[in-house]
Tab-separated table of C-alpha atoms and ligand atoms in Angstrom:
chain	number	residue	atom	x	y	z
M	20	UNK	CA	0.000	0.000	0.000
M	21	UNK	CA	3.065	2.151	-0.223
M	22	UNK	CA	1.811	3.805	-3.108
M	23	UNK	CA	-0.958	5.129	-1.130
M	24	UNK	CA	1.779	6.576	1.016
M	25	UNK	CA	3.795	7.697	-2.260
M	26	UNK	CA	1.223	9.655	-4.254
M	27	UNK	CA	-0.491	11.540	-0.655
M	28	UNK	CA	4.129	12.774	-0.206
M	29	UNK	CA	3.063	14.758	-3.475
M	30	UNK	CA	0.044	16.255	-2.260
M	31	UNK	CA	0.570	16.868	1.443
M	32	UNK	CA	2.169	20.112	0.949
M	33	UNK	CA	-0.681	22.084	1.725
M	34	UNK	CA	-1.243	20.556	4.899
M	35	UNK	CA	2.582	20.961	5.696
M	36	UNK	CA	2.269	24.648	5.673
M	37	UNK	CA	-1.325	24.129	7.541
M	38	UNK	CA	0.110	22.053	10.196
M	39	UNK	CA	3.384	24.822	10.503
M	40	UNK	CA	0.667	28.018	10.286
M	41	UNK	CA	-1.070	26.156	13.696
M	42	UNK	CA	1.929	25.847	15.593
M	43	UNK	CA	2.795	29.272	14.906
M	44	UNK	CA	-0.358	30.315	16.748
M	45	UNK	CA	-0.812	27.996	19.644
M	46	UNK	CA	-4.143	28.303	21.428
M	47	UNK	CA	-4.835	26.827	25.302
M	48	UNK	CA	-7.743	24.678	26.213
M	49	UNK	CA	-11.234	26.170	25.100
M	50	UNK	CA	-9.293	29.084	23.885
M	51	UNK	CA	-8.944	27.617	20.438
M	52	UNK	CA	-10.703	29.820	18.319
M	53	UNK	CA	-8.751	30.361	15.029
M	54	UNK	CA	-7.765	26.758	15.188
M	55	UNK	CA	-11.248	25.777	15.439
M	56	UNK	CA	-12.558	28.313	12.483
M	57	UNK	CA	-9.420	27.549	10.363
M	58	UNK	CA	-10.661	23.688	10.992
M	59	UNK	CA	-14.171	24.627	10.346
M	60	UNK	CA	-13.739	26.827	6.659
M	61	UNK	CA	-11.420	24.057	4.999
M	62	UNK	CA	-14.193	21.357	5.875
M	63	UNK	CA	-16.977	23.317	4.642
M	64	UNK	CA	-14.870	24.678	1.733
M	65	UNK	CA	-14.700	20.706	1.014
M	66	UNK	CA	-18.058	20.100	1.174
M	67	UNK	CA	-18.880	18.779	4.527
M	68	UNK	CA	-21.835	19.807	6.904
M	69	UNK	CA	-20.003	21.598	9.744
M	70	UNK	CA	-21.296	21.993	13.203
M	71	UNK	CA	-19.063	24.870	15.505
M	72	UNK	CA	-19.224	25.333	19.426
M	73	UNK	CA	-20.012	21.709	20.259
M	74	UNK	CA	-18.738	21.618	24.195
M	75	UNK	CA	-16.738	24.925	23.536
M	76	UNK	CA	-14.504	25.163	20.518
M	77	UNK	CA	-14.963	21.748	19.375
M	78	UNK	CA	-15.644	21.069	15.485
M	79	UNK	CA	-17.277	18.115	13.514
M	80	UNK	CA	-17.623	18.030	9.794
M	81	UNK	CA	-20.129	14.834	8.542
M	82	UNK	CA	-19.830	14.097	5.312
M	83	UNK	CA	-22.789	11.145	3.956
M	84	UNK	CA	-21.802	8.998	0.778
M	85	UNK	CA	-24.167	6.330	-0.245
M	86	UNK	CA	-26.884	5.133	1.429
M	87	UNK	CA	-25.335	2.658	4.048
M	88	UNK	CA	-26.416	2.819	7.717
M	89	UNK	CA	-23.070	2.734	9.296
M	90	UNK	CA	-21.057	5.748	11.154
M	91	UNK	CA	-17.302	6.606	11.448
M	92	UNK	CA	-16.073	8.623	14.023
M	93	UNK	CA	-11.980	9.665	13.685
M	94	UNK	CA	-10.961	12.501	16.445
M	95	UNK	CA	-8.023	14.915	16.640
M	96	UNK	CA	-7.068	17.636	19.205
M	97	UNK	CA	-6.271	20.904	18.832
M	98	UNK	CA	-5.262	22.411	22.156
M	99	UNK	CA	-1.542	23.639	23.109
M	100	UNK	CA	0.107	24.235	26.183
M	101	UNK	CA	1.977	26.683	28.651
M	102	UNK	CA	5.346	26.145	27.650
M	103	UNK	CA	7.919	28.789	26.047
M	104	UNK	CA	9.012	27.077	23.193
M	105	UNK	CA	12.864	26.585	22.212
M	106	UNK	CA	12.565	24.636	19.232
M	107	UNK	CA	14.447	26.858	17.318
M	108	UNK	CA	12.282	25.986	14.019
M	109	UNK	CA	11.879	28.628	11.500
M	110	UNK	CA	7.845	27.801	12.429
M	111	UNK	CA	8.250	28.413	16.002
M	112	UNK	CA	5.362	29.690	18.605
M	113	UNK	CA	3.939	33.402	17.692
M	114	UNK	CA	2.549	33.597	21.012
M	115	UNK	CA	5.214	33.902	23.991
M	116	UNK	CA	4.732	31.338	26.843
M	117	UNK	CA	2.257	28.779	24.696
M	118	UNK	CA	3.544	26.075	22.438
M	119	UNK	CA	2.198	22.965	20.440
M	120	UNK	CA	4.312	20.824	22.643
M	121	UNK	CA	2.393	17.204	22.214
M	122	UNK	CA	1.904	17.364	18.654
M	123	UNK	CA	-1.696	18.339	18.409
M	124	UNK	CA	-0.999	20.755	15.541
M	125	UNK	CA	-0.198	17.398	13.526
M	126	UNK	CA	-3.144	15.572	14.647
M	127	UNK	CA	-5.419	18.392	13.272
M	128	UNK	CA	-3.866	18.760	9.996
M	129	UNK	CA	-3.575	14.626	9.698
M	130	UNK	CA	-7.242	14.473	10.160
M	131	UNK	CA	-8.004	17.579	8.122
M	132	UNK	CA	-5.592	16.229	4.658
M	133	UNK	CA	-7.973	12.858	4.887
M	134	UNK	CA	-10.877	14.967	5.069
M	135	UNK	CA	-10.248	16.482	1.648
M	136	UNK	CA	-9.270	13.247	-0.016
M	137	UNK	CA	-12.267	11.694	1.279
M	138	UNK	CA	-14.235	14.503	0.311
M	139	UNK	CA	-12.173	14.613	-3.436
M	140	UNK	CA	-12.254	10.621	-3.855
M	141	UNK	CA	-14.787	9.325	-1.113
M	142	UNK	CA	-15.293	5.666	-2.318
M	143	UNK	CA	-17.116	4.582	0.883
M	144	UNK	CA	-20.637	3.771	1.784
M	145	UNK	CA	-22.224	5.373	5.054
M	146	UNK	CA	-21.282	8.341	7.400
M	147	UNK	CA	-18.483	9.982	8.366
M	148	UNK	CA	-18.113	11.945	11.672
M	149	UNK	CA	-14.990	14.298	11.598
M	150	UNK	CA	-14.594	15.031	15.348
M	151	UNK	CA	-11.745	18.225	16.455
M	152	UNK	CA	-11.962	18.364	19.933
M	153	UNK	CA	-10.870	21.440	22.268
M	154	UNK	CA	-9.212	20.697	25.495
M	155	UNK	CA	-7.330	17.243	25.426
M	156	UNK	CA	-4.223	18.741	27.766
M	157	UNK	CA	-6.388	18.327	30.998
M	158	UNK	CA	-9.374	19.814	29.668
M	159	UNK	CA	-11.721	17.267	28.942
M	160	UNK	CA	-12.514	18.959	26.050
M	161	UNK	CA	-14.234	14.856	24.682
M	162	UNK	CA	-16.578	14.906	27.988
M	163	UNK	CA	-17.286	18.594	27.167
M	164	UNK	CA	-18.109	17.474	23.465
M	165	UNK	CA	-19.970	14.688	25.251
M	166	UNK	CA	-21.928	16.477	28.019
M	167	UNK	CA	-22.865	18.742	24.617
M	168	UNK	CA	-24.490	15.816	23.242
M	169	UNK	CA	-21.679	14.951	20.814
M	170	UNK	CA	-22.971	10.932	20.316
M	171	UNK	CA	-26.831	11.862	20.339
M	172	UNK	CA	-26.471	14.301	17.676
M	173	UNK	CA	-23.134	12.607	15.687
M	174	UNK	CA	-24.328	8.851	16.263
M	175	UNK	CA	-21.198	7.132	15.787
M	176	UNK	CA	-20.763	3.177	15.803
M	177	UNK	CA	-16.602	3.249	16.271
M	178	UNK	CA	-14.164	5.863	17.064
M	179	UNK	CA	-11.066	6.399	16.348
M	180	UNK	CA	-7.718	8.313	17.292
M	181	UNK	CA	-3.916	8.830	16.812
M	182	UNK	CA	-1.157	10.130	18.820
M	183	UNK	CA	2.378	10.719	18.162
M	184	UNK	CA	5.085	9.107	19.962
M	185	UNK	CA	8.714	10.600	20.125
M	186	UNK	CA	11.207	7.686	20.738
M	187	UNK	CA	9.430	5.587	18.105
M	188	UNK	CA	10.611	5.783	14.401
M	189	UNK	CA	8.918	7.904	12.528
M	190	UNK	CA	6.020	6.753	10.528
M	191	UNK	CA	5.598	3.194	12.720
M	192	UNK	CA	2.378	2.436	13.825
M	193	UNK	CA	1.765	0.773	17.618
M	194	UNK	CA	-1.645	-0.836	18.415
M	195	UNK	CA	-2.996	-2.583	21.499
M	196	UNK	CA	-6.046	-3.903	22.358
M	197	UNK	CA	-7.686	-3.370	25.521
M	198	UNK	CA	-6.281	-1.197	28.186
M	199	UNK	CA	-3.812	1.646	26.732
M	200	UNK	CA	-3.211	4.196	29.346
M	201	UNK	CA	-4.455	4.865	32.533
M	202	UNK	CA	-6.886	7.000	34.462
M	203	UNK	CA	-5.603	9.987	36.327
M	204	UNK	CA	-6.725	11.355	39.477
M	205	UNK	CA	-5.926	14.045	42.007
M	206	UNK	CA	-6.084	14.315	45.602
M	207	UNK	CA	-5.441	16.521	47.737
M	208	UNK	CA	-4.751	16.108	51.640
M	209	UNK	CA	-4.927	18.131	54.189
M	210	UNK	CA	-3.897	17.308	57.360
M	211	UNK	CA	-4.780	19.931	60.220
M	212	UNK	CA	-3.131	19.744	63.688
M	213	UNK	CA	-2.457	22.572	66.538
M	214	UNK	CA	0.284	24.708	66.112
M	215	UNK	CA	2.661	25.936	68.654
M	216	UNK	CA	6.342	26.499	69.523
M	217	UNK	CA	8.937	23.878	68.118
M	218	UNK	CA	10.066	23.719	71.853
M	219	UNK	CA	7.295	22.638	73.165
M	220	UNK	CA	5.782	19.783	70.925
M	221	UNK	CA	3.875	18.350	73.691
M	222	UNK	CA	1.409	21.342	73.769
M	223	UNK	CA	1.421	21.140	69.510
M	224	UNK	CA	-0.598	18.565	67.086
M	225	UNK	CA	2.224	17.965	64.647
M	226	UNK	CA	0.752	17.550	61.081
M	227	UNK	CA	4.222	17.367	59.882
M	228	UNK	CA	5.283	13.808	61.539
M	229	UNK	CA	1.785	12.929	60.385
M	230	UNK	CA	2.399	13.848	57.007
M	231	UNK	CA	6.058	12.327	56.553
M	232	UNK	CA	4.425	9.415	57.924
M	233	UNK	CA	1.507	9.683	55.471
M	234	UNK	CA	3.916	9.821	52.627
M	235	UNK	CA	5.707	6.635	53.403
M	236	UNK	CA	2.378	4.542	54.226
M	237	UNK	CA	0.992	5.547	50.608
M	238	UNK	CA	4.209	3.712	49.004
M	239	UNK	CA	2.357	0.749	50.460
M	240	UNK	CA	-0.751	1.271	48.400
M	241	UNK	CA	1.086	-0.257	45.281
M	242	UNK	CA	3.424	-2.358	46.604
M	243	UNK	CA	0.844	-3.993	49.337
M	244	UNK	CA	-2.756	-3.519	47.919
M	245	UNK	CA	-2.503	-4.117	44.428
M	246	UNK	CA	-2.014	-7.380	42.796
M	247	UNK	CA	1.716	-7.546	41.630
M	248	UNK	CA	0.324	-8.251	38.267
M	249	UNK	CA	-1.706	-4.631	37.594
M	250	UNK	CA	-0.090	-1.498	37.384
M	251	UNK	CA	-0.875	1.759	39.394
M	252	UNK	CA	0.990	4.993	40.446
M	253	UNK	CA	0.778	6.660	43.329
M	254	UNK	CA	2.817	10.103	43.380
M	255	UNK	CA	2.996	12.520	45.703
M	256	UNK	CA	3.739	15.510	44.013
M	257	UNK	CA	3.977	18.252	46.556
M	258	UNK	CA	3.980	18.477	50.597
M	259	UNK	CA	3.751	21.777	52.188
M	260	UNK	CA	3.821	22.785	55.686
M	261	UNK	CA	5.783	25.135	57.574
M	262	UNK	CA	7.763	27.938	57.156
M	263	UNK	CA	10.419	28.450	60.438
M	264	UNK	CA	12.474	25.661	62.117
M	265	UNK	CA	10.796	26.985	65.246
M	266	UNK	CA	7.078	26.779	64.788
M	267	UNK	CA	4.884	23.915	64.453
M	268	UNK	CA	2.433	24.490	61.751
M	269	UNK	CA	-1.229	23.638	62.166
M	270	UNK	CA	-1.603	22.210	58.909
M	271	UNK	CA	0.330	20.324	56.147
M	272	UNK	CA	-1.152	19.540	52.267
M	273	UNK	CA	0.019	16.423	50.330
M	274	UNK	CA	-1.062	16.577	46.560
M	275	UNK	CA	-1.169	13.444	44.798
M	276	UNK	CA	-1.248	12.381	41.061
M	277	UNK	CA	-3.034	8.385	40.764
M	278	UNK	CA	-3.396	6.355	37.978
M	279	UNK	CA	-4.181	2.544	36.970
M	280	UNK	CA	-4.422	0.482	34.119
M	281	UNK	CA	-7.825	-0.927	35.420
M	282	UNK	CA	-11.061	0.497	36.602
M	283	UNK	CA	-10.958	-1.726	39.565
M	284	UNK	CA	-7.488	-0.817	40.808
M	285	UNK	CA	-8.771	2.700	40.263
M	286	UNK	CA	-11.036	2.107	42.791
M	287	UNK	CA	-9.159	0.255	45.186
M	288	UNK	CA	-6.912	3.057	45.169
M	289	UNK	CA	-9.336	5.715	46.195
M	290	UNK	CA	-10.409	3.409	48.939
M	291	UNK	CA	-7.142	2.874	50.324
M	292	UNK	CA	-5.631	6.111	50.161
M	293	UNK	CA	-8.559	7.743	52.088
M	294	UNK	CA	-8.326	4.972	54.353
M	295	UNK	CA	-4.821	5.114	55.238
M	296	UNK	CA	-5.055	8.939	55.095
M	297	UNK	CA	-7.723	8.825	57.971
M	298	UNK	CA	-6.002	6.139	60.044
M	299	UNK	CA	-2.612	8.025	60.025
M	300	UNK	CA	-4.042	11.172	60.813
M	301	UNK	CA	-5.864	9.731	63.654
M	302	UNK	CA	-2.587	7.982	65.192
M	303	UNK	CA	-1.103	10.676	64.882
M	304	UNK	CA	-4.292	13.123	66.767
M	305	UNK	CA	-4.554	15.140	63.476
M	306	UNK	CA	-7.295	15.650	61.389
M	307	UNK	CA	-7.868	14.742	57.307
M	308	UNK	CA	-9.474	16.224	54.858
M	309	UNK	CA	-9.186	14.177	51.704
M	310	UNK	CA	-10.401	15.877	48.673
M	311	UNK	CA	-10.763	13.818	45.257
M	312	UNK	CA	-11.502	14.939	41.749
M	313	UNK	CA	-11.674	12.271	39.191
M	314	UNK	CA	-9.147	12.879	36.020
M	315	UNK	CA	-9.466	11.057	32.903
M	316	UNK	CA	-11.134	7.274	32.301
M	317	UNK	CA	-8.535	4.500	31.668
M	318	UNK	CA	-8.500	3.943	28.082
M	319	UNK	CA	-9.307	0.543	26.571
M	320	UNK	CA	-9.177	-0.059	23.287
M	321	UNK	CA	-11.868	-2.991	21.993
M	322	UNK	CA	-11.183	-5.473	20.496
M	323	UNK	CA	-12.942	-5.774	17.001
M	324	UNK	CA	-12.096	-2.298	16.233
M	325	UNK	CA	-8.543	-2.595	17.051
M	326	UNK	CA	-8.075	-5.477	14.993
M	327	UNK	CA	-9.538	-3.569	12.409
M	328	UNK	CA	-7.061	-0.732	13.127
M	329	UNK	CA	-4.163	-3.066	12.778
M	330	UNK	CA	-5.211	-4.583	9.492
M	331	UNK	CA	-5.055	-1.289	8.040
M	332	UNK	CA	-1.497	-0.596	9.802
M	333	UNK	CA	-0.413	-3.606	8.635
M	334	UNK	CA	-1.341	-2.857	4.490
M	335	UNK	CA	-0.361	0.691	5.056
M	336	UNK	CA	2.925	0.591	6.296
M	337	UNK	CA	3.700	-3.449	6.391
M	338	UNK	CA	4.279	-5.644	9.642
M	339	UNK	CA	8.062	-4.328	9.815
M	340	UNK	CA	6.418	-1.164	10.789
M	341	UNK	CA	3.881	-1.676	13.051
M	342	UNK	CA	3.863	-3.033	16.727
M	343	UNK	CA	0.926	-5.480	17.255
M	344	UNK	CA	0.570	-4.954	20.433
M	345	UNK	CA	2.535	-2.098	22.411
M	346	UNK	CA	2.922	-1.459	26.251
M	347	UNK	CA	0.381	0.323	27.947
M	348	UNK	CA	1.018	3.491	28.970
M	349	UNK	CA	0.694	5.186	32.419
M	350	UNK	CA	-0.161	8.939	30.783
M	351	UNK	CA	-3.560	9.879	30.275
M	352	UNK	CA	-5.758	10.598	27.229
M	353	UNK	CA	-9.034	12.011	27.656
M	354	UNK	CA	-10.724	9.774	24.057
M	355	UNK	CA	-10.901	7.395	27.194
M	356	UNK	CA	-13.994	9.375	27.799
M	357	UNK	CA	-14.937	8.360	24.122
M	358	UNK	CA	-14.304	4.890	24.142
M	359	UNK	CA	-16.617	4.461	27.304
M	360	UNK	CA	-19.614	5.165	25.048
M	361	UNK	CA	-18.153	3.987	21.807
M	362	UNK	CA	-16.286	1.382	20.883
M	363	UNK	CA	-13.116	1.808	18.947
M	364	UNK	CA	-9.011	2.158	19.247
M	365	UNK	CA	-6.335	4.506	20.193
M	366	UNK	CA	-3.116	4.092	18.255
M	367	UNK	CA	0.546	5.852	18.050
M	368	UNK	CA	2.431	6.737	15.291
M	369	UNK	CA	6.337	6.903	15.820
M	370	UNK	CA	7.619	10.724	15.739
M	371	UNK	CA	10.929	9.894	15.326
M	372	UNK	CA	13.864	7.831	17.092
M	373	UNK	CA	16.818	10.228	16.411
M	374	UNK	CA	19.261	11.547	19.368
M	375	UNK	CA	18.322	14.533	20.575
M	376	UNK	CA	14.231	13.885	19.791
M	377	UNK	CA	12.326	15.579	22.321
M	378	UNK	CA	9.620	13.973	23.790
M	379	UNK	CA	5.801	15.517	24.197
M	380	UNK	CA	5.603	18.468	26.494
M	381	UNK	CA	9.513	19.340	26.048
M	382	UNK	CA	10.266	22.855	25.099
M	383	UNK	CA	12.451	21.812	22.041
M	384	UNK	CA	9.468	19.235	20.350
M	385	UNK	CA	8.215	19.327	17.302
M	386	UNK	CA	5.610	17.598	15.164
M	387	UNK	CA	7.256	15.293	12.495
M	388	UNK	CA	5.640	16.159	9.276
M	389	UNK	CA	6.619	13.225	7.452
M	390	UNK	CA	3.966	11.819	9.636
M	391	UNK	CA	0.947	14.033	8.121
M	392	UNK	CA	0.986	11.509	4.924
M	393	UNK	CA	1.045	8.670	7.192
M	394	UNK	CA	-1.840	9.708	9.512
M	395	UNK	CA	-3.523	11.050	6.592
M	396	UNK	CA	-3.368	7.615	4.618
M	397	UNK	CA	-4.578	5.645	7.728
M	398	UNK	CA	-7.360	7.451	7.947
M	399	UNK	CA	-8.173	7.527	4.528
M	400	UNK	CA	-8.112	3.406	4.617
M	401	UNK	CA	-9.560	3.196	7.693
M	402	UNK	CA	-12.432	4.888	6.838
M	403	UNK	CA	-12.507	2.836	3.331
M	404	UNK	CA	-12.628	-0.778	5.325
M	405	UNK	CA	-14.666	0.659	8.051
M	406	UNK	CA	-17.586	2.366	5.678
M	407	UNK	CA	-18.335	-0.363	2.959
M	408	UNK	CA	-21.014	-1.028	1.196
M	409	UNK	CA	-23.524	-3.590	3.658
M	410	UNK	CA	-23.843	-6.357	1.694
M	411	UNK	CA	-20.135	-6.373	1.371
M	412	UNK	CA	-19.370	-6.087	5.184
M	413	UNK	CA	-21.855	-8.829	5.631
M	414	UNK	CA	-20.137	-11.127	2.599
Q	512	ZN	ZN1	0.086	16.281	25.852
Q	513	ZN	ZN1	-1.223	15.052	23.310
């Protein structure tokens, strides 16, 4: 299928410059406005019906061929983030402090180069549900789409996304079926005590011992709770308390990142870190306030769809190029939100394995455009083997 690949290099120009013109103006979550209208124009200027504002800045462009009853849904993201960049590329961030740092830039114009040559040269049978969602980096820009009604008013029977993956040569596809990366939570801990002179501890609740202690008891969680054979992360990011080597504070705040590979272990993670958080603080006569807020889903890919997903890998780029089934990851994607409604699969394409390639969120990143002909192809097939005519799917 390499001459797929061969005669899109020719055309892909276009959405070279496209993909360069979006990194030069880097918008944050919900803030992406001319990404969102730029996405919006082309797909209308191709022919699709476009629908704006759908859970913010999110796009979708349907486009109907035929008259089969089935429906495609492919995603990008077009958010940026906070970061100054020092890429030193001649297309390097027009706005000071924001970058496309994780490649989202690339995403868009991927998706937006298969919506013109499906548009140009559809030859598929059903609908097709272009979906640009705001707010990946922490956002939840997909709930937002969803909480806006995204899969009542774009029915969708399988969705589908792509990431890039620095580290991995460029253009190599990596699949996996079921889960792919993990949920991520947040907690934050408060322990309260009474504060007093550091001479006198006896007349002092010290949330400091009780928080040092905390710390150490939540390295059990992992290594005591959780069957050796799941994965799960327990961080604490930040402890605060104090501010003189002579006072005892009254109160000390542990901030924790969680995440697991399983909806279970999610679960039992909650559980036990309240629990332990409540015991310590008792043993110690402090008080704790745990407060949660639920990140993003674990993502599992399913399995029809992801074979699917690796038979077109496999013809686009040929098995020496494509990883079956990858590790899971322990980063967090929010088309986990997605994939709880709809089935479908989450793949990576390699940015590049050179020394010196930055990985996602690194000041000195940058998209690989070779890539835009590859994500633009898989789509394009994908799309092809997903939408066919009925009687053919059923032969
Ligand atoms: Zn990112
Ligand atoms: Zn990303």
């Amino acid at each position: 299928m390499t001459y797929l690949l061969d005669a899109l290099h020719a055309r892909i120009g276009e959405f070279v410059a496209l993909r360069r013109d979006i990194h030069q103006h880097p918008e944050l979550a919900f803030e992406e406005h001319r990404t969102a209208a730029l996405v919006a124009d082309k797909l209308e200027g191709w022919g699709y019906a476009v629908t704006r504002g759908v859970g913010g800045t999110g796009v979708v462009g349907t486009l109907v061929r035929g008259s089969g009853s089935r429906r495609l849904g492919l995603r990008a993201d077009m958010d940026a983030l906070p970061i100054a960049e020092a890429s030193g590329k001649a297309w390097t961030s027009q706005r000071p402090g924001l970058m496309h740092a994780c490649g989202h830039d690339g995403h868009t114009a991927m998706l937006l180069a298969a919506a013109r040559d499906l548009a140009e040269d559809p030859r598929f049978d059903g609908t097709l549900h272009l979906i640009f969602q705001p707010a990946e980096e922490g956002g939840g820009g997909a709930l937002r789409m969803m909480e806006d009604g995204l899969f009542e008013r774009f029915p969708c029977d399988a969705v589908f996304a792509m990431h890039n993956m620095p580290g991995v040569p460029q253009g190599h596809l990596v699949l996996r079926d079921g889960a792919t990366m993990a949920s991520s939570d947040y907690a934050t801990i408060t322990l309260t005590g009474v504060g007093g002179h550091g001479a006198m501890p006896q007349h002092a609740a010290d949330p400091i011992v009780a928080a040092a202690s905390l710390v150490m008891a939540l390295q059990t969680v992992v290594s005591r709770n959780v069957d050796p054979l799941q994965a799960a992360v327990v961080t604490v990011g930040a402890l605060n308390a104090g501010r003189a080597n002579n006072v005892i504070p009254a109160t000390a705040t542990l901030e924790l990142s969680v995440r697991a590979l399983d909806r279970g272990v999610r679960e039992l993670l909650e559980a036990r870190i309240r629990a332990l958080a409540q015991a310590q603080a008792q043993s110690f006569g402090v008080q704790a306030e745990v407060a949660w807020r639920r990140g993003y889903a674990v993502l599992v890919n399913t399995p029809a769809e992801t074979a699917l997903a690796r038979e077109v890998a496999l013809e686009l780029v040929g098995a020496e190029r494509v990883t079956l089934q990858g590790p899971p990851l322990t980063g967090s994607e929010d088309f986990a939100f997605m994939l709880e409604r709809v089935p479908g699969s989450y793949l990576f394409v390699g940015n590049g394995d050179a020394p010196g390639n930055c990985m996602v969120h690194n000041p000195g990143y940058d998209f690989n455009d070779d890539n835009i002909a590859v994500g633009c192809a898989y789509w394009v097939l994908l799309a092809r083997r997903f939408l066919v005519a009925e009687e053919r799917a059923a032969a």
